[in-house]
Amino acid sequence: VSLCITMLGVMAFWCGIMEIAEKAGLVKKAAEKLRPVIRFLFPQLPVGNKANEQIAINFIANILGLGWAATPAGLSAMQELKKVSRQKEGVASREMCTFLVLNISSLQLIPVNMIAYRSQYGSANPSMITGPAILATAISTLVAVIFCKLACMGREDRL
């Protein structure tokens, strides 16, 4: 219960920060900066689609190690990707699959969850996990991108 209360506070704080950033227009600016990356990862996604912004929010939250703050944006991004999909009901598009795989790989520069858990359980140096976490998530994200690009080679567009 103590851990849940701690994590709830951290989650509420970062979700609030993300909401403020969105209302201040920072998310839109970040989405513009991430446009080349999003274009590379999701080549069939229309440029002005709302999914672009939701994907950017999700990526930013994951990079900051805020998996919980990334969840609402991830769900919104999937709904937007479903709207533009030409797949029959119940079949995920290539972009939906790519987004899911990248979301699961979760590149993190600041592993907030792990630092909070380690702090909660009395670690002498809770942030010591940062280096190994960056390395592990960078490798998992690189493998995810390579997998998605290889899986999509030679297949017709399905968005």
XYZ file of N, CA and C in Angstrom:
477
model
N 0.834 -1.182 0.000
C 0.000 0.000 0.000
C 0.885 1.253 0.000
N 1.940 1.206 0.779
C 2.848 2.339 0.852
C 3.471 2.629 -0.526
N 3.897 1.573 -1.225
C 4.474 1.749 -2.555
C 3.438 2.312 -3.520
N 2.219 1.815 -3.453
C 1.148 2.308 -4.339
C 0.885 3.791 -4.112
N 0.868 4.205 -2.867
C 0.636 5.620 -2.554
C 1.774 6.476 -3.107
N 3.020 5.998 -2.935
C 4.171 6.718 -3.468
C 4.079 6.830 -4.980
N 3.806 5.717 -5.635
C 3.751 5.710 -7.096
C 2.571 6.537 -7.602
N 1.461 6.533 -6.886
C 0.308 7.329 -7.281
C 0.664 8.818 -7.269
N 1.407 9.235 -6.256
C 1.836 10.637 -6.178
C 2.745 11.007 -7.336
N 3.704 10.139 -7.643
C 4.619 10.391 -8.758
C 3.837 10.430 -10.070
N 2.920 9.507 -10.234
C 2.121 9.435 -11.459
C 1.254 10.686 -11.618
N 0.590 11.074 -10.551
C -0.267 12.263 -10.614
C 0.557 13.504 -10.951
N 1.723 13.619 -10.355
C 2.592 14.762 -10.617
C 2.980 14.822 -12.089
N 3.484 13.720 -12.644
C 3.958 13.728 -14.027
C 2.821 13.806 -15.030
N 1.695 13.206 -14.737
C 0.535 13.352 -15.633
C 0.094 14.817 -15.668
N 0.146 15.472 -14.524
C -0.181 16.899 -14.457
C 0.804 17.738 -15.257
N 2.087 17.427 -15.140
C 3.116 18.135 -15.902
C 2.878 17.951 -17.405
N 2.554 16.726 -17.819
C 2.292 16.466 -19.245
C 1.055 17.233 -19.713
N 0.047 17.336 -18.860
C -1.171 18.070 -19.216
C -0.870 19.564 -19.374
N -0.070 20.110 -18.468
C 0.328 21.516 -18.554
C 1.146 21.754 -19.827
N 2.063 20.845 -20.113
C 2.892 20.972 -21.317
C 2.028 20.936 -22.575
N 0.999 20.097 -22.553
C 0.109 20.004 -23.713
C -0.672 21.309 -23.900
N -1.217 21.841 -22.805
C -1.998 23.076 -22.889
C -1.124 24.287 -23.242
N 0.146 24.254 -22.861
C 1.064 25.352 -23.154
C 1.615 25.292 -24.575
N 1.303 24.229 -25.291
C 1.770 24.101 -26.663
C 3.138 23.455 -26.797
N 3.727 23.064 -25.671
C 5.044 22.431 -25.716
C 4.993 21.070 -26.398
N 3.877 20.366 -26.223
C 3.736 19.051 -26.828
C 3.684 19.175 -28.345
N 2.962 20.182 -28.828
C 2.878 20.408 -30.281
C 4.260 20.707 -30.852
N 5.036 21.508 -30.140
C 6.394 21.821 -30.586
C 7.281 20.585 -30.558
N 7.136 19.788 -29.509
C 7.917 18.558 -29.418
C 7.522 17.585 -30.530
N 6.224 17.536 -30.837
C 5.741 16.671 -31.915
C 6.336 17.114 -33.250
N 6.477 18.424 -33.446
C 7.101 18.939 -34.674
C 8.568 18.525 -34.746
N 9.247 18.583 -33.603
C 10.661 18.178 -33.563
C 10.808 16.676 -33.806
N 9.840 15.901 -33.348
C 9.885 14.448 -33.523
C 9.315 13.998 -34.867
N 8.812 14.950 -35.667
C 8.174 14.595 -36.944
C 9.054 13.717 -37.828
N 10.363 14.006 -37.990
C 11.177 13.130 -38.843
C 11.244 11.684 -38.323
N 11.333 11.542 -37.018
C 11.379 10.206 -36.420
C 10.040 9.499 -36.620
N 8.956 10.220 -36.371
C 7.617 9.629 -36.524
C 7.362 9.287 -37.992
N 7.807 10.135 -38.911
C 7.658 9.869 -40.353
C 8.416 8.610 -40.745
N 9.628 8.447 -40.200
C 10.436 7.264 -40.489
C 9.770 5.995 -39.960
N 9.246 6.092 -38.743
C 8.639 4.912 -38.117
C 7.246 4.597 -38.656
N 6.507 5.645 -39.024
C 5.123 5.482 -39.486
C 4.948 6.181 -40.839
N 5.530 5.644 -41.899
C 5.531 6.343 -43.185
C 4.140 6.510 -43.803
N 3.196 5.683 -43.453
C 1.863 5.768 -44.056
C 0.913 6.668 -43.278
N 1.346 7.177 -42.146
C 0.489 8.021 -41.316
C 0.399 9.431 -41.902
N -0.814 9.934 -42.144
C -0.955 11.292 -42.688
C -0.315 12.333 -41.765
N 0.308 13.339 -42.356
C 1.073 14.337 -41.603
C 0.237 15.068 -40.563
N -0.940 15.524 -40.890
C -1.728 16.318 -39.959
C -2.581 15.519 -39.001
N -2.450 14.202 -38.996
C -3.304 13.362 -38.172
C -3.008 13.544 -36.688
N -4.071 13.500 -35.876
C -3.934 13.651 -34.423
C -3.060 12.554 -33.809
N -2.968 11.418 -34.471
C -2.134 10.324 -33.962
C -0.676 10.754 -33.834
N -0.206 11.626 -34.728
C 1.180 12.109 -34.655
C 1.477 12.743 -33.301
N 0.581 13.603 -32.848
C 0.767 14.290 -31.568
C 0.689 13.311 -30.399
N -0.260 12.392 -30.448
C -0.412 11.418 -29.367
C 0.789 10.471 -29.304
N 1.313 10.095 -30.463
C 2.515 9.255 -30.499
C 3.687 10.017 -29.899
N 3.820 11.301 -30.241
C 4.903 12.124 -29.693
C 4.793 12.220 -28.169
N 3.589 12.460 -27.653
C 3.388 12.525 -26.197
C 3.799 11.209 -25.561
N 3.373 10.113 -26.165
C 3.700 8.793 -25.642
C 5.207 8.568 -25.628
N 5.879 8.909 -26.721
C 7.330 8.729 -26.789
C 8.041 9.583 -25.748
N 7.621 10.841 -25.616
C 8.254 11.745 -24.648
C 8.087 11.216 -23.228
N 6.874 10.808 -22.892
C 6.630 10.276 -21.552
C 7.462 9.013 -21.302
N 7.551 8.137 -22.298
C 8.362 6.931 -22.131
C 9.838 7.269 -21.995
N 10.330 8.207 -22.789
C 11.742 8.600 -22.709
C 12.068 9.150 -21.327
N 11.117 9.871 -20.743
C 11.322 10.410 -19.393
C 11.077 9.365 -18.305
N 10.736 8.144 -18.720
C 10.527 7.067 -17.753
C 9.180 7.124 -17.071
N 8.208 7.758 -17.695
C 6.889 7.946 -17.101
C 5.864 7.058 -17.802
N 6.026 5.760 -17.647
C 5.148 4.814 -18.328
C 3.681 5.072 -18.080
N 3.334 5.477 -16.855
C 1.925 5.711 -16.542
C 1.413 6.936 -17.258
N 2.238 7.958 -17.372
C 1.813 9.162 -18.086
C 1.734 8.899 -19.584
N 2.438 7.876 -20.057
C 2.421 7.528 -21.479
C 1.166 6.747 -21.856
N 0.562 6.081 -20.898
C -0.573 5.198 -21.198
C -1.760 5.921 -21.832
N -2.262 7.027 -21.262
C -3.404 7.693 -21.907
C -3.099 8.133 -23.341
N -1.899 8.656 -23.573
C -1.526 9.079 -24.927
C -1.414 7.870 -25.843
N -0.910 6.770 -25.322
C -0.805 5.551 -26.116
C -2.162 5.024 -26.534
N -3.106 5.058 -25.615
C -4.465 4.612 -25.946
C -5.106 5.533 -26.981
N -4.901 6.840 -26.821
C -5.436 7.802 -27.794
C -4.793 7.608 -29.163
N -3.484 7.364 -29.173
C -2.786 7.148 -30.442
C -3.336 5.914 -31.146
N -3.570 4.848 -30.400
C -4.122 3.620 -31.004
C -5.516 3.869 -31.577
N -6.325 4.642 -30.869
C -7.667 4.960 -31.382
C -7.575 5.767 -32.674
N -6.647 6.725 -32.716
C -6.470 7.528 -33.924
C -5.928 6.678 -35.073
N -4.998 5.781 -34.767
C -4.464 4.890 -35.797
C -5.556 3.961 -36.332
N -6.459 3.555 -35.462
C -7.564 2.690 -35.884
C -8.507 3.439 -36.826
N -8.708 4.733 -36.562
C -9.605 5.543 -37.405
C -9.104 5.634 -38.843
N -7.783 5.716 -39.026
C -7.241 5.856 -40.377
C -6.895 4.507 -41.013
N -7.065 3.440 -40.266
C -6.753 2.106 -40.780
C -7.798 1.642 -41.781
N -7.327 0.982 -42.845
C -8.245 0.395 -43.817
C -8.441 -1.091 -43.560
N -7.909 -1.564 -42.459
C -8.045 -2.975 -42.110
C -9.460 -3.260 -41.635
N -9.859 -4.520 -41.793
C -11.176 -4.888 -41.280
C -11.153 -4.859 -39.756
N -12.312 -4.786 -39.160
C -12.448 -4.700 -37.700
C -11.717 -5.865 -37.031
N -10.944 -5.545 -36.001
C -10.240 -6.573 -35.248
C -8.863 -6.919 -35.796
N -8.431 -6.247 -36.880
C -7.109 -6.501 -37.454
C -6.281 -5.223 -37.315
N -5.110 -5.354 -36.735
C -4.243 -4.194 -36.517
C -3.496 -3.844 -37.795
N -3.363 -2.552 -38.048
C -2.584 -2.083 -39.201
C -1.097 -2.188 -38.883
N -0.285 -2.003 -39.902
C 1.163 -2.033 -39.734
C 1.599 -0.948 -38.753
N 1.008 0.231 -38.857
C 1.367 1.325 -37.958
C 0.965 1.016 -36.519
N -0.173 0.384 -36.340
C -0.607 0.015 -34.990
C 0.370 -0.991 -34.383
N 0.787 -1.967 -35.170
C 1.744 -2.968 -34.681
C 3.094 -2.329 -34.355
N 3.550 -1.436 -35.229
C 4.813 -0.743 -34.995
C 4.742 0.081 -33.713
N 3.649 0.806 -33.543
C 3.488 1.621 -32.336
C 3.503 0.748 -31.085
N 2.804 -0.364 -31.132
C 2.756 -1.255 -29.978
C 4.139 -1.799 -29.640
N 4.870 -2.256 -30.643
C 6.205 -2.811 -30.403
C 7.139 -1.737 -29.835
N 7.096 -0.532 -30.398
C 7.958 0.544 -29.900
C 7.553 0.975 -28.497
N 6.268 0.990 -28.232
C 5.783 1.360 -26.907
C 6.242 0.342 -25.866
N 6.217 -0.914 -26.239
C 6.658 -1.963 -25.312
C 8.161 -1.875 -25.069
N 8.930 -1.524 -26.106
C 10.391 -1.439 -25.934
C 10.770 -0.299 -24.993
N 9.996 0.780 -24.993
C 10.066 1.862 -24.016
C 11.455 2.437 -23.760
N 12.003 3.144 -24.738
C 13.265 3.842 -24.546
C 13.137 4.817 -23.379
N 14.055 4.719 -22.414
C 14.005 5.589 -21.237
C 15.366 6.209 -20.977
N 15.388 7.511 -20.793
C 16.616 8.187 -20.395
C 16.660 8.381 -18.881
N 15.487 8.485 -18.280
C 15.385 8.641 -16.830
C 14.405 7.580 -16.321
N 14.896 6.489 -15.740
C 14.003 5.420 -15.279
C 13.327 5.770 -13.948
N 12.372 6.675 -14.010
C 11.713 7.190 -12.809
C 11.106 6.062 -11.968
N 10.439 5.112 -12.619
C 9.822 3.999 -11.877
C 10.845 3.259 -11.034
N 11.929 2.854 -11.677
C 12.936 2.062 -10.968
C 13.592 2.864 -9.854
N 13.853 4.121 -10.094
C 14.443 4.970 -9.056
C 13.477 5.086 -7.877
N 12.182 5.266 -8.166
C 11.186 5.368 -7.091
C 11.087 4.060 -6.313
N 11.077 2.930 -7.025
C 11.015 1.633 -6.331
C 12.244 1.439 -5.456
N 13.420 1.713 -6.005
C 14.660 1.520 -5.250
C 14.714 2.454 -4.039
N 14.237 3.666 -4.195
C 14.192 4.611 -3.087
C 13.233 4.128 -2.008
N 12.073 3.670 -2.439
C 11.045 3.192 -1.510
C 11.552 2.018 -0.661
N 12.359 1.178 -1.263
C 12.846 -0.008 -0.553
C 14.214 0.190 0.080
N 14.654 1.445 0.217
C 15.836 1.769 0.994
C 17.171 1.603 0.299
N 17.223 1.698 -0.998
C 18.490 1.593 -1.720
C 19.420 2.729 -1.310
N 20.709 2.418 -1.152
C 21.688 3.438 -0.797
C 21.888 4.433 -1.942
N 21.739 3.977 -3.175
C 21.923 4.839 -4.340
C 20.848 4.479 -5.385
N 19.639 4.993 -5.206
C 18.536 4.609 -6.101
C 18.759 4.931 -7.566
N 19.518 5.979 -7.867
C 19.703 6.372 -9.263
C 20.837 5.617 -9.947
N 21.476 4.703 -9.251
C 22.566 3.916 -9.823
C 22.086 3.066 -11.016
N 20.809 2.833 -11.109
C 20.218 2.017 -12.168
C 20.154 2.769 -13.501
N 20.381 4.063 -13.502
C 20.187 4.888 -14.691
C 21.015 4.424 -15.892
N 22.297 4.245 -15.737
C 23.169 3.816 -16.842
C 22.734 2.491 -17.465
N 22.601 1.435 -16.651
C 22.158 0.158 -17.210
C 20.757 0.229 -17.838
N 19.884 1.066 -17.276
C 18.531 1.201 -17.833
C 18.566 1.873 -19.200
N 19.393 2.907 -19.343
C 19.520 3.573 -20.644
C 20.044 2.586 -21.682
N 21.064 1.838 -21.321
C 21.645 0.866 -22.239
C 20.623 -0.208 -22.634
N 19.956 -0.774 -21.648
C 18.980 -1.843 -21.924
C 17.819 -1.349 -22.785
N 17.286 -0.173 -22.468
C 16.134 0.314 -23.238
C 16.558 0.805 -24.625
N 17.779 1.321 -24.751
C 18.270 1.725 -26.075
C 18.413 0.501 -26.977
N 18.950 -0.567 -26.431
C 19.091 -1.802 -27.210
C 17.725 -2.376 -27.569
N 16.800 -2.401 -26.605
C 15.476 -2.964 -26.895
C 14.732 -2.128 -27.935
N 14.895 -0.811 -27.903
C 14.240 0.048 -28.885
C 14.875 -0.116 -30.258
N 16.191 -0.207 -30.316
C 16.869 -0.438 -31.591
C 16.422 -1.755 -32.215
N 16.358 -2.798 -31.421
C 15.891 -4.098 -31.912
C 14.438 -3.993 -32.375
N 13.619 -3.249 -31.653
C 12.207 -3.077 -32.033
C 12.091 -2.377 -33.383
N 12.871 -1.319 -33.596
C 12.826 -0.585 -34.872
C 13.283 -1.499 -36.011
N 14.382 -2.203 -35.806
C 14.882 -3.119 -36.840
C 13.848 -4.194 -37.145
N 13.254 -4.773 -36.110
C 12.231 -5.802 -36.303
C 11.053 -5.267 -37.108
N 10.555 -4.100 -36.741
C 9.398 -3.527 -37.433
C 9.711 -3.227 -38.888
N 10.891 -2.655 -39.145
C 11.262 -2.333 -40.523
C 11.427 -3.611 -41.350
N 12.044 -4.644 -40.783
C 12.201 -5.901 -41.512
C 10.858 -6.594 -41.735
N 9.993 -6.542 -40.740
C 8.683 -7.192 -40.853
C 7.816 -6.519 -41.904
N 8.035 -5.232 -42.143
C 7.213 -4.486 -43.098
C 7.795 -4.464 -44.508
N 9.009 -4.937 -44.680
C 9.628 -4.908 -46.010
C 8.855 -5.804 -46.980
N 8.602 -5.251 -48.147
C 7.963 -6.037 -49.197
C 6.474 -6.264 -49.014
N 5.887 -5.703 -47.987
C 4.452 -5.874 -47.768
C 3.725 -4.639 -48.268
N 2.524 -4.842 -48.807
C 1.757 -3.693 -49.274
C 1.266 -2.867 -48.101
N 0.973 -1.616 -48.368
C 0.492 -0.713 -47.319
C -0.856 -1.189 -46.815
N -0.999 -1.175 -45.513
C -2.239 -1.650 -44.919
C -2.910 -0.630 -44.027
N -2.437 0.581 -44.042
C -3.025 1.603 -43.162
C -4.442 1.888 -43.563
